[in-house]
Structures are given as C-alpha cells and as structure tokens.
Tab-separated table of C-alpha atoms in Angstrom:
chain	number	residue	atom	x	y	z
A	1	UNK	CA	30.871	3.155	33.183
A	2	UNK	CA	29.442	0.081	32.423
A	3	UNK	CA	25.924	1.329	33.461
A	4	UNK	CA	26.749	4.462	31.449
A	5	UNK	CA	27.105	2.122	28.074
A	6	UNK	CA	24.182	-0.239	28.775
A	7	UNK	CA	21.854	2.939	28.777
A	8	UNK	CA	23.837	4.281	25.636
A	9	UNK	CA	23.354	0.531	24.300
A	10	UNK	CA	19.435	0.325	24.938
A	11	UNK	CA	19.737	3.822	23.481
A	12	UNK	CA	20.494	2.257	20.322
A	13	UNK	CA	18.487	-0.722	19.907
A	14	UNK	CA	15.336	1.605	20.317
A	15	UNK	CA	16.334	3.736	17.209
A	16	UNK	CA	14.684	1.488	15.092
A	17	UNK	CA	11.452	1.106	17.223
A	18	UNK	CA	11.083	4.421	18.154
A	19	UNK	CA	11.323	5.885	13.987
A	20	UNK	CA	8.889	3.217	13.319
A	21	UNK	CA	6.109	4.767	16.022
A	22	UNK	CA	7.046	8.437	14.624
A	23	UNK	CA	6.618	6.891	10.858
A	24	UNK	CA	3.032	5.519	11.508
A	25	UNK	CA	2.069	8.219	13.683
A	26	UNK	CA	1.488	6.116	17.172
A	27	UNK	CA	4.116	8.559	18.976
A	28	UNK	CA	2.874	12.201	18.105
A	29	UNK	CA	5.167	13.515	21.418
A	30	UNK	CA	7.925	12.549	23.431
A	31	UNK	CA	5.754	11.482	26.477
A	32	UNK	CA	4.207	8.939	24.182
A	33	UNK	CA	7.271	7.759	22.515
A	34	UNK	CA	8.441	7.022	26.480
A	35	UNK	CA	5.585	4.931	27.170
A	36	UNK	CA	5.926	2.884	24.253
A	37	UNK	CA	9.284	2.057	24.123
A	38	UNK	CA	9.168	1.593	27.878
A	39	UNK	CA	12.068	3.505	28.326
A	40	UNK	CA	12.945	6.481	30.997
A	41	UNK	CA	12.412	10.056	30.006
A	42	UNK	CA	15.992	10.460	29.515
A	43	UNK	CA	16.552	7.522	27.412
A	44	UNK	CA	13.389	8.929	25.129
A	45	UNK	CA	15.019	11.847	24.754
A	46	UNK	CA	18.270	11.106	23.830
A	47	UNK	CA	16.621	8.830	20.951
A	48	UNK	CA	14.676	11.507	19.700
A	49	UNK	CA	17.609	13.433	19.316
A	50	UNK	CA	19.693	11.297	18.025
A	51	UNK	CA	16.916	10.496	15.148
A	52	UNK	CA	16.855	14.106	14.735
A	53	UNK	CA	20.312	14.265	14.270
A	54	UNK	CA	19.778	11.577	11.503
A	55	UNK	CA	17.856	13.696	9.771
A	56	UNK	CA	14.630	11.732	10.407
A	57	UNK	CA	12.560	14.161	12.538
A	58	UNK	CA	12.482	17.049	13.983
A	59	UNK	CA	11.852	17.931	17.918
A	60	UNK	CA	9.460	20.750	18.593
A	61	UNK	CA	10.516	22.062	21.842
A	62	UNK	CA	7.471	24.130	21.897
A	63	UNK	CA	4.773	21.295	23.867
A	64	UNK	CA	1.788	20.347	22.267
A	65	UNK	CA	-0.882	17.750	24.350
A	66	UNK	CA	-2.293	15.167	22.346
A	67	UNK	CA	-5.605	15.482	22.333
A	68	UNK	CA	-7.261	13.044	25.348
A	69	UNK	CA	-3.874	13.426	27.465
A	70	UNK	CA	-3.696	14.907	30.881
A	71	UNK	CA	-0.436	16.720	32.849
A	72	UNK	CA	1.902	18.823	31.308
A	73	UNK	CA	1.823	18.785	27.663
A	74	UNK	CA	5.148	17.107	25.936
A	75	UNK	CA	7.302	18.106	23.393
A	76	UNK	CA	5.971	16.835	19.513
A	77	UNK	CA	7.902	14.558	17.760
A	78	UNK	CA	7.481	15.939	13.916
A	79	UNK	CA	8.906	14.018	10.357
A	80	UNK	CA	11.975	16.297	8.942
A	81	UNK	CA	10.354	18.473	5.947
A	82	UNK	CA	13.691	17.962	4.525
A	83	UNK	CA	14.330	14.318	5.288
A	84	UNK	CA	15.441	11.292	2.822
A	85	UNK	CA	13.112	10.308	0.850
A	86	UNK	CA	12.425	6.491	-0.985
A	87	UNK	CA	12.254	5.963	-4.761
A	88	UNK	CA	8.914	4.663	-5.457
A	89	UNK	CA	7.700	3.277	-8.782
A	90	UNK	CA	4.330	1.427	-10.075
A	91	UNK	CA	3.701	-0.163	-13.217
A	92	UNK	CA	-0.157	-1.240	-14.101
A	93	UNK	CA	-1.859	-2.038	-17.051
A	94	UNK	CA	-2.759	1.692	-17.978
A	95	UNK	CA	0.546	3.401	-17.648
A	96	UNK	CA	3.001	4.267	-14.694
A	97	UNK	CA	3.977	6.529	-12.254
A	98	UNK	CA	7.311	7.820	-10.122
A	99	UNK	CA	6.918	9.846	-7.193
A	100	UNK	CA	9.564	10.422	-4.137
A	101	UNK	CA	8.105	9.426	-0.549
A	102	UNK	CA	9.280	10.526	2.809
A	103	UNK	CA	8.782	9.376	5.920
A	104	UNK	CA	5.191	9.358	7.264
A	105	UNK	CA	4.073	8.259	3.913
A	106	UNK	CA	4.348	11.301	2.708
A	107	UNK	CA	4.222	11.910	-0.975
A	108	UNK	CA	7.029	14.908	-1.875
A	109	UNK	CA	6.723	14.361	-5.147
A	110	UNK	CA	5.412	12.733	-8.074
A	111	UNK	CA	5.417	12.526	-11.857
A	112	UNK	CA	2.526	12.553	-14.083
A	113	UNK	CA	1.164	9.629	-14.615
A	114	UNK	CA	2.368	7.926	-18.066
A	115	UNK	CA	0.000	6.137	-20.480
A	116	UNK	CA	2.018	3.631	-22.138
A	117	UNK	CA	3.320	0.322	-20.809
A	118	UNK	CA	6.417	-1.400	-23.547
A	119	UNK	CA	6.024	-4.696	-24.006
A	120	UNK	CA	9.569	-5.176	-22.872
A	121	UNK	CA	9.712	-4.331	-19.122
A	122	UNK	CA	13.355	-3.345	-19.188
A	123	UNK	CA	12.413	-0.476	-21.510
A	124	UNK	CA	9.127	0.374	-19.313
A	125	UNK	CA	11.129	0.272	-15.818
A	126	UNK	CA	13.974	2.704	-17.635
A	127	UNK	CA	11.321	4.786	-18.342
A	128	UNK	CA	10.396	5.019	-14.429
A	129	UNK	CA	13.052	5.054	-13.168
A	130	UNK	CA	14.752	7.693	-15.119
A	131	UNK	CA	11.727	9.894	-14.304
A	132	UNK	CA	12.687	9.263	-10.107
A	133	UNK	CA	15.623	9.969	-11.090
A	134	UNK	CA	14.893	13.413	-12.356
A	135	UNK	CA	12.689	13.986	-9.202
A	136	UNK	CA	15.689	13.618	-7.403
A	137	UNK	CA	17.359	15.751	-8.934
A	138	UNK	CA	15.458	18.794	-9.247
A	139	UNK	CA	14.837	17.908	-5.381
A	140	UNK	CA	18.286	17.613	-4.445
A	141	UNK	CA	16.807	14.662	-1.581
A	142	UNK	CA	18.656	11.811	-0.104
A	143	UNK	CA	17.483	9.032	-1.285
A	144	UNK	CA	17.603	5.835	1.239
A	145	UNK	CA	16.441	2.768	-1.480
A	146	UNK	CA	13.748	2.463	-4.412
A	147	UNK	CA	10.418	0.073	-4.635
A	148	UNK	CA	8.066	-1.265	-7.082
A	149	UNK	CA	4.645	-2.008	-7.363
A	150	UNK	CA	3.476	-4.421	-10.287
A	151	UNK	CA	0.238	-6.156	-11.036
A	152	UNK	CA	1.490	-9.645	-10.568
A	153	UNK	CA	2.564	-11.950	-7.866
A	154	UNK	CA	6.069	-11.667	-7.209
A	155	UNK	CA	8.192	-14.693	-6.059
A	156	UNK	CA	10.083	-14.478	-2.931
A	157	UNK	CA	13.299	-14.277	-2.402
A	158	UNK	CA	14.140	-14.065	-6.416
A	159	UNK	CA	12.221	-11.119	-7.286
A	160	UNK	CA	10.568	-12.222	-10.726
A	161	UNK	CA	7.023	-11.201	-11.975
A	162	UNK	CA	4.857	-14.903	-11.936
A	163	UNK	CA	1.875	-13.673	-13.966
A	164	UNK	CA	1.650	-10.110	-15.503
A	165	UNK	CA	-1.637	-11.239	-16.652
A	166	UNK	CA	-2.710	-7.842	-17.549
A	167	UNK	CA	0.983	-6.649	-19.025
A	168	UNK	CA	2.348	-8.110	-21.829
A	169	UNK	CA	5.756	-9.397	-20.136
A	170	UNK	CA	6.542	-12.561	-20.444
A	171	UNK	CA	5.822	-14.450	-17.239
A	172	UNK	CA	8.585	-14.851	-14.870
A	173	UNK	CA	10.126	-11.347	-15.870
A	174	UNK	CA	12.992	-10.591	-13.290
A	175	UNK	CA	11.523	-7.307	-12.359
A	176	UNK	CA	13.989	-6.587	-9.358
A	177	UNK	CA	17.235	-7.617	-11.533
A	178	UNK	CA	16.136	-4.685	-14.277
A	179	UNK	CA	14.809	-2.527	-11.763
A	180	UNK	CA	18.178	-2.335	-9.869
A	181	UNK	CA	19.864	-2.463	-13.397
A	182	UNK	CA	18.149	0.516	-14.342
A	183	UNK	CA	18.920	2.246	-10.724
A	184	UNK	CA	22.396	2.156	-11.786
A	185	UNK	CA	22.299	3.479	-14.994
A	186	UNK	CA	20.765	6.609	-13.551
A	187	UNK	CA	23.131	6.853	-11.185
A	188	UNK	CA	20.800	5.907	-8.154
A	189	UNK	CA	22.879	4.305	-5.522
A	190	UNK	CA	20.269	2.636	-3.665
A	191	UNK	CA	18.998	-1.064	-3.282
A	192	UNK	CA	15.813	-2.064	-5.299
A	193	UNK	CA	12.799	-3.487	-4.361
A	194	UNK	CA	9.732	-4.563	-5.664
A	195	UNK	CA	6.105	-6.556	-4.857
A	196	UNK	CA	2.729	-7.116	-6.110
A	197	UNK	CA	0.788	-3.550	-6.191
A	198	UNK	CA	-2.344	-4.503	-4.115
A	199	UNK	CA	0.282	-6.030	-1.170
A	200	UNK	CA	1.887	-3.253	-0.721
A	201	UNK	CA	-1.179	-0.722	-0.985
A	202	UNK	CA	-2.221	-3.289	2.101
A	203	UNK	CA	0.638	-2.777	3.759
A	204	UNK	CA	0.439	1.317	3.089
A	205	UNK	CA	-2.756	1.851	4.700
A	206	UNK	CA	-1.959	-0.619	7.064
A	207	UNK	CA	0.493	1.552	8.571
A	208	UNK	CA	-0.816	5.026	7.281
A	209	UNK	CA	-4.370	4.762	6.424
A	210	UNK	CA	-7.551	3.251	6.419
A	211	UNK	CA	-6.228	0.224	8.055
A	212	UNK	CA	-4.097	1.509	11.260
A	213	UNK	CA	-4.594	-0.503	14.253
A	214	UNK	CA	-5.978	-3.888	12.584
A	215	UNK	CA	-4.258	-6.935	13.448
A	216	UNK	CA	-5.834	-9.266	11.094
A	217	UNK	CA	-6.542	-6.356	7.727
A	218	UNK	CA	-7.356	-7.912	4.781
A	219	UNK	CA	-7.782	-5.534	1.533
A	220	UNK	CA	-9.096	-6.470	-1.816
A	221	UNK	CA	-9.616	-4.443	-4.725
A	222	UNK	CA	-9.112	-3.550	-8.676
A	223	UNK	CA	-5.802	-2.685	-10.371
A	224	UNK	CA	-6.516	-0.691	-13.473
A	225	UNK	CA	-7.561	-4.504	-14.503
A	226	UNK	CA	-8.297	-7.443	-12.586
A	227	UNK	CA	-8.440	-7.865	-8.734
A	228	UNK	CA	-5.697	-8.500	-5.888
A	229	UNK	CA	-5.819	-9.175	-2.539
A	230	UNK	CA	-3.752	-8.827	0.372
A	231	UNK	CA	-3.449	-9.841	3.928
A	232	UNK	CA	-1.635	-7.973	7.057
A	233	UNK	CA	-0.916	-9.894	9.972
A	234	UNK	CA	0.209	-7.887	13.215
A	235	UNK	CA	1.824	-5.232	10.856
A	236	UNK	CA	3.452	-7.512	8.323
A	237	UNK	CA	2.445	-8.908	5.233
A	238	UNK	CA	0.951	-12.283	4.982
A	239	UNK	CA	3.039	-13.434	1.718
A	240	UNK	CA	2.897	-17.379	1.916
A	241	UNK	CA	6.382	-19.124	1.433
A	242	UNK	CA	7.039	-17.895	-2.028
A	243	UNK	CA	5.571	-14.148	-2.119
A	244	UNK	CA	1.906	-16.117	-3.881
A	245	UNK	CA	-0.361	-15.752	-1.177
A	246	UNK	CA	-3.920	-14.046	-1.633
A	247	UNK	CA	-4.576	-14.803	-5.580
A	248	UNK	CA	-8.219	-13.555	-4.257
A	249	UNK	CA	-8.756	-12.279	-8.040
A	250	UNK	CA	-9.232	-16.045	-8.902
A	251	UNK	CA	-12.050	-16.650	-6.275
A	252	UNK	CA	-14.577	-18.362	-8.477
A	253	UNK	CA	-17.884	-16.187	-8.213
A	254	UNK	CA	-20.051	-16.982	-11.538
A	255	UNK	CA	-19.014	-20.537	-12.583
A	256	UNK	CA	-20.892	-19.477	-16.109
A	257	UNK	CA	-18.849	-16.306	-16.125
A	258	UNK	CA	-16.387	-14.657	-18.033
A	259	UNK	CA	-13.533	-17.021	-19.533
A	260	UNK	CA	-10.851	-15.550	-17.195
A	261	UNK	CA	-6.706	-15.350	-18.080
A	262	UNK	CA	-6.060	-17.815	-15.310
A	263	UNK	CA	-7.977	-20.884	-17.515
A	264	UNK	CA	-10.873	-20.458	-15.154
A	265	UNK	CA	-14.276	-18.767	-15.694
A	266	UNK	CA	-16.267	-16.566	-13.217
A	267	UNK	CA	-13.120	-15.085	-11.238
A	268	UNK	CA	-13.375	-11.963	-9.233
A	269	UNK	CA	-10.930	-10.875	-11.474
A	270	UNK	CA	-13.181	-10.681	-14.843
A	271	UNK	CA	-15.908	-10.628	-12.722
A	272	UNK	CA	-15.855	-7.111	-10.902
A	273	UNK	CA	-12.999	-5.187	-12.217
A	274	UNK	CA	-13.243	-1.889	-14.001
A	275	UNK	CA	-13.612	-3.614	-17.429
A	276	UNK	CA	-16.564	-5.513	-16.137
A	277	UNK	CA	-18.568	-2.639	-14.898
A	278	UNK	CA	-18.510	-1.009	-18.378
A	279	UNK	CA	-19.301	-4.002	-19.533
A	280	UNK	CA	-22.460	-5.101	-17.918
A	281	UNK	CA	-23.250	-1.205	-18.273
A	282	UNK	CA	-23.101	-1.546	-21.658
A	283	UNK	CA	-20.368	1.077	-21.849
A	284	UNK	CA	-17.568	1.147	-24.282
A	285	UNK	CA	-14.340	1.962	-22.469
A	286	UNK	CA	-13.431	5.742	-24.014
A	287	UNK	CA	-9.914	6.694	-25.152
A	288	UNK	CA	-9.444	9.489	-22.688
A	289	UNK	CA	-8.694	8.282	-18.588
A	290	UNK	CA	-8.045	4.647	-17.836
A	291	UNK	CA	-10.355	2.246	-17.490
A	292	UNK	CA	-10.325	1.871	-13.973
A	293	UNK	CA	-10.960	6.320	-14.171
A	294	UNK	CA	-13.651	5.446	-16.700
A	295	UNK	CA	-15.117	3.102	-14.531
A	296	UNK	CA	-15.101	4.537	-10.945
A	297	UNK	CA	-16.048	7.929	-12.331
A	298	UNK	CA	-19.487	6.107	-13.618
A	299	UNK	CA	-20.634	4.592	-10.547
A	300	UNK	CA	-20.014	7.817	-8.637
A	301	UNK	CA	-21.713	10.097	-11.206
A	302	UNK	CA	-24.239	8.119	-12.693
A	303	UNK	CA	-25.373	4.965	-9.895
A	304	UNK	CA	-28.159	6.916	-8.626
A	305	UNK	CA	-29.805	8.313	-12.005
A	306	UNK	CA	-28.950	5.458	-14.832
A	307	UNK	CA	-30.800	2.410	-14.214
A	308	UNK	CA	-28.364	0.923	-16.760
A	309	UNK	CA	-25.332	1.728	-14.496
A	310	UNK	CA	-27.201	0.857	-10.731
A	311	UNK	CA	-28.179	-2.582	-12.287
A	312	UNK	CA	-24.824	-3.091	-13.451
A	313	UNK	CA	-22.977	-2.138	-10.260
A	314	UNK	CA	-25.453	-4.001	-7.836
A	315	UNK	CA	-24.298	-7.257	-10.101
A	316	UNK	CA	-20.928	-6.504	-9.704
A	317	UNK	CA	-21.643	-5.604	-5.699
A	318	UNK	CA	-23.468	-8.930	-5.760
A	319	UNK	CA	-20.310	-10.612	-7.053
A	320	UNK	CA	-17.535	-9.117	-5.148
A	321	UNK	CA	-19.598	-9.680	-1.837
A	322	UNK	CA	-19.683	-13.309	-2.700
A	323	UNK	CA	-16.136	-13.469	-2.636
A	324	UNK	CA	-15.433	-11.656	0.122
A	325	UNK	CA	-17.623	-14.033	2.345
A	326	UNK	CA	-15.458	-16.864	1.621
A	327	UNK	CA	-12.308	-14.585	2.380
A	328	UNK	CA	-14.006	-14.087	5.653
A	329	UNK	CA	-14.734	-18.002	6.385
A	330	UNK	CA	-11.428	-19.054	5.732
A	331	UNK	CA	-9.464	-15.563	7.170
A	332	UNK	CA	-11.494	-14.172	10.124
A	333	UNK	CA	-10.539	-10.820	9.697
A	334	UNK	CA	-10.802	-8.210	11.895
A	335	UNK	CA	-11.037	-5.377	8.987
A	336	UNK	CA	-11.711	-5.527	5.124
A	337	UNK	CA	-10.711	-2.245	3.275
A	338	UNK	CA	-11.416	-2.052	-0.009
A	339	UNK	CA	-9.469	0.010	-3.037
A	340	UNK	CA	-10.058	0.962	-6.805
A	341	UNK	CA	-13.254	0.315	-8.434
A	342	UNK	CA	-14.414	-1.692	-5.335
A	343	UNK	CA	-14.147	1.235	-3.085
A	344	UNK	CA	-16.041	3.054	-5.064
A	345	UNK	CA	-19.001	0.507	-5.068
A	346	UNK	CA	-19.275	0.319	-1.737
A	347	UNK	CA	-19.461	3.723	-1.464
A	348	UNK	CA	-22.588	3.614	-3.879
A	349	UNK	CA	-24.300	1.192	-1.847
A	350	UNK	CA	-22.717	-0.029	1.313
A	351	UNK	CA	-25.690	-1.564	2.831
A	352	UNK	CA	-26.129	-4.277	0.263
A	353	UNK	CA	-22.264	-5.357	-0.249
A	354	UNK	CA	-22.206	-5.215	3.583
A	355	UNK	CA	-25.545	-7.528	3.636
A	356	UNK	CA	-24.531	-10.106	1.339
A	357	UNK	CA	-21.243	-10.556	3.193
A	358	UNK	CA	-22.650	-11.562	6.489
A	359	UNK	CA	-25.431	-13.255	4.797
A	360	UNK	CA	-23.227	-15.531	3.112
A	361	UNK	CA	-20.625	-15.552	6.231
A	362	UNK	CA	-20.410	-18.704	7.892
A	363	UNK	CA	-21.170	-16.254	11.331
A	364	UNK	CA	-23.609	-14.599	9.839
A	365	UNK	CA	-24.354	-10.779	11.291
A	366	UNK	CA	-23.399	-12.043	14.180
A	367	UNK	CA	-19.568	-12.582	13.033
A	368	UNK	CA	-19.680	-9.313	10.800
A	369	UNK	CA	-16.561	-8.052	10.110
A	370	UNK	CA	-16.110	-3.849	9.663
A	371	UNK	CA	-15.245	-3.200	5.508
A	372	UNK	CA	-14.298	0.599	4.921
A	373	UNK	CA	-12.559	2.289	1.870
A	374	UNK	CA	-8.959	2.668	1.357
A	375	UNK	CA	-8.352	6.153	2.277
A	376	UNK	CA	-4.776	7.043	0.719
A	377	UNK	CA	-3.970	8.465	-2.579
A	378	UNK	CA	-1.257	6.329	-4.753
A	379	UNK	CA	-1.353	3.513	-2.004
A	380	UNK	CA	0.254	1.180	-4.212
A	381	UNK	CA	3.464	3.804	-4.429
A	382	UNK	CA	3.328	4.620	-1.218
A	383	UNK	CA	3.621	0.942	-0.450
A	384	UNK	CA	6.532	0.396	-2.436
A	385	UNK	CA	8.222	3.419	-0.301
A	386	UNK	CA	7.665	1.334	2.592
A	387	UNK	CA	9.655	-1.607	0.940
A	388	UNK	CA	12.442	0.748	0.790
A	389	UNK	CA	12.160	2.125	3.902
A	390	UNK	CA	11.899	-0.897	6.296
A	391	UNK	CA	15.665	-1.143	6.746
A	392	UNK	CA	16.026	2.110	7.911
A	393	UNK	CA	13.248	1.354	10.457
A	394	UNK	CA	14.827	-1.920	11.298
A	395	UNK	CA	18.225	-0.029	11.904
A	396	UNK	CA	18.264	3.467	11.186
A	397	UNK	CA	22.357	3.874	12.117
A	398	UNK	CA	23.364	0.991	9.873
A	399	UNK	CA	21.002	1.910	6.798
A	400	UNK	CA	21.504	5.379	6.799
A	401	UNK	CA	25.629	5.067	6.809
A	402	UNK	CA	24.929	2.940	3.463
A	403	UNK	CA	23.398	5.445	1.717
C-alpha cells in the first residue's frame, strides 16, 4: 500500500513538469515524456492521462516516431483543441489588442487591433478587457487567469507601471490593481497579471520560438516606440530585484543624439526605433498603420532600391549594433533574437549588424554570439498568456480546481 501511494504521489508531483514539456513542445510522445521526467513507463502514462483528463492534452493512441528516434514508435502527446485558454492583453503606444491563448502558445483567438490608447489607463484596460471578455464568450473557453503586456518597466511584487514613457499615464500607474478591477467587472473570475511587453515576448519565444533551447537568450527590440530588452536565464526571466532589469533602450549610442525621454541623449531608444528610421529617411510618419508598420514595411520594400532608406537603415544598423556589443561584454549570451523594427533590419542586412557586433565585442569573432529574428506573431501577447499560465504548469491539480 504504501508503495502503491508513493508511485501515485510521484504521480503527482510530475503533473506540473510533465504539462510544462508538452507546453513547449520538448515531449512530442509518451516515450519522450518518460525519459524526461525519469519516470517508468507506467508512471508516464498514468500522467498523461491524468493531464488528459484535465483537459490539457489529448493522447493519440495511434503511434507516431519522432523524427531521429529508433524502436517502436510511441504514442503522441497532443495540446486539447478544446482546452482552457489564458486572457491575454497588450497595450503600446499605437493601440491594443485582446486575443485568447491556449496551451502551446497557441493563439485561438484575437481581436482587431485598436488604434487609440486613453490617457487614463483604467478607461484603456476596460476597453481590453471587455473585448477578452467577449472572446470568451462567443468561445464559450475556460479561462485559467489573464496577462498584460505594457511598454514600461513594471515593479515587482506591486504591479505598477514605472515609466510609460511612450503612453501618457502618469508614472507609477497601478496597472495590475485596474487590470484585475476591470476582470471583475466583466465578470472574469481569474487572477491578473501583467509585465513589461518586450520581457514577456522574451520569455514567449523563449519557450515557443525563436529562442527554444538557449540558456543565456537575450532579446532586444522596438515597441511601436522606443526599445526594450530582455534577458532569459535557464527558462526564467532575468527581472533584477524590483521587475527593472534590462532598461537596454537607454544604452547611450550617439552621445550628440536625439534628446531622449529618459533626460539622456543618444539612447537606443530614440536612436533606432521605428520613429527614427522615418526620420533619418526623411519620411513623415503617414496616418494609416502604426509607426512601427510604417517603418518595418520601408526597410523591407524599399532598402534595396532607395538610397535614402539603405543609408538611413545602415545608420540605424550601425547604432543598434553598438549597443548590442556592450550587451554582449557585460551578458555573454549564448543567443540574441531580435523583434520589431530591429528584426526587420537585420533581415535587410545581416552581415553588417552581425560585423559590427563582434567587431566591437570585447571577444571579437572569436566570442561571436548567434543573433536571429523573433519568429512568433503577437509575442508580446503570447507572453502575457504565459504569465497566466505558469501556475497551472507549476501545479496543474491545484490551479485548475481554482478556476
């Protein structure tokens, strides 16, 4: 008996663990799932069913091999197409967006995104919210918690906005107290979260995307305005011991530069965001699209035939690869990923950003680090899903009966 409940026990405790390998896709079967929980076949089993059970995945019971594996193929471990989903919501300077994210990071479904931003962020967050909320509805989906992305650092453990520098909230705005506020007015019974947008679009391709399987991923790139940073140590987020770590948009890079909102001049941030491309293009920013739209959509369409647009995005390649060097003297990563604007420049010219990196690298070539484009869609929402997620992966039995 008491062998019986020790397995039964163990069991348990691997709920958690084993949802967490299905979530980021690093246990595609059962066989897999066994080896990395380090658990016997049966014990595997029984905690794929019982996450099935949940409501979490599904078992196919038809086997599939992953592809590389030998011996008898094993039996695919699948996300639920009718699972919970997570409340996500994201704020930038441009507008916002709602959209309802399973498991897997899987978007199920999202609202159009919304041009406006109140100055008042209890009337903007309503806004949000309320449109979740109607996702929900028309979905008829559990929903296991709610997070939010904004474009400022957010203190740790209180929850309030530090410097909206691109928003017009007052600084120190408690975002999570009005976001959970307006959960309840809607009727949402679930527990609020929210962080900085860039962190969390780290910690999304982190575990879904262009940055699976780094240990030390660090990810820089443009909101709609300005620049963020992020770091992701061994799966978690590097957030310092408030929630202000990686302010990499005030990296001096041009000490003659633009006056930027920090009090500074020459900051990534004014430097080589969307705003500064048109800019030093000589572009003024249209009313249709937002800026950072505007901005991308130039150097895609136009780098290679507009000397006008090439010069301007090899300055701001110049620029961004400046900062990045110091990021890898003091960090040592072992991956840089890049998003917004700055994904898009190093797609129009990845052999320069990549050169002045290791030429300005303490290490030189000889320390390069790999820097690839953020692959996911909505990152920064799909990151906030993950906020509301992680206590169901810590301990799927206990979060789910909450809900």
């Amino acid at each position: 008996m008491t062998h019986t409940r020790s397995r039964i026990d163990r069991g348990r405790n691997a709920l958690g663990p084993a949802l967490e390998l299905v979530h980021t896709g690093r246990a595609p079967t059962r066989a897999v799932l066994t080896t990395e929980l380090g658990v016997t076949r049966a014990t595997a089993g029984a905690v794929a069913a019982e996450l099935q059970t949940l409501g979490l995945i599904s078992v196919d019971s038809r086997p599939g091999a992953v592809a590389g594996s030998q011996g008898r193929p094993s039996h695919r471990l699948l996300i639920a197409d009718d699972g919970p989903v997570a409340l996500a919501a994201q704020v930038h300077a441009d507008g916002f967006r709602a959209a309802l994210v399973g498991l897997g990071g899987r978007i199920v479904a999202t609202t159009p995104g919304c041009m406006t931003v109140d100055a008042d962020p209890a009337q903007v967050l309503g806004e949000v919210v309320a449109a979740g909320a109607e996702l929900l509805r028309q979905t008829g989906r559990r929903c296991v918690g709610a997070g939010l992305a904004v474009p400022s650092a957010v203190t740790e453990p209180e929850g309030t906005a530090l410097n909206p520098l691109h928003l017009a909230w007052a600084a120190g705005a408690p975002v999570r107290e009005i976001f959970n506020r307006c959960l309840d007015s809607q009727g949402v019974k679930a527990a609020g979260q929210c962080g900085n947008d860039l962190n969390l679009a780290a910690l999304a391709e982190h575990r879904h995307g262009a940055g699976q399987g780094a240990h030390h991923l660090l990810c820089v790139g443009t909101g709609h305005r300005g620049v963020g940073g992020a770091l992701v140590l061994d799966g978690r987020l590097h957030t310092g011991s408030a929630g202000l770590a990686l302010e990499v948009g005030h990296l001096t890079v041009d000490p003659a530069g633009r006056p930027c909102h920090c009090g500074s001049r020459g900051c990534l941030d004014v430097e080589t965001d969307p705003l500064a491309l048109l800019e030093t293009a000589g572009r003024e920013p249209g009313p249709e699209g937002s800026l950072l739209d505007q901005a991308a959509g130039l150097v895609r369409t136009e780098y290679a035939t507009d000397p006008a647009v090439r010069d301007a995005a090899r300055v701001l390649i110049d620029r961004l690869g400046m900062g990045l060097a110091g990021l890898v003297n003091i960090l040592n990563p072992d991956r840089i990923i890049l998003g917004g604007l700055h994904r898009a420049l190093l797609a129009a010219d990845p052999e320069r950003l990549r050169a002045v990196v290791a030429d300005r690298s303490l290490w030189g070539r000889s320390g390069s680090v790999p820097i690839l484009p953020c692959t996911l869609d909505h990152n920064s929402l799909v990151g906030a899903a993950e906020l509301a997620w992680q206590p169901v992966l810590d301990d799927p039995l206990t979060a789910l009966e909450a809900v």
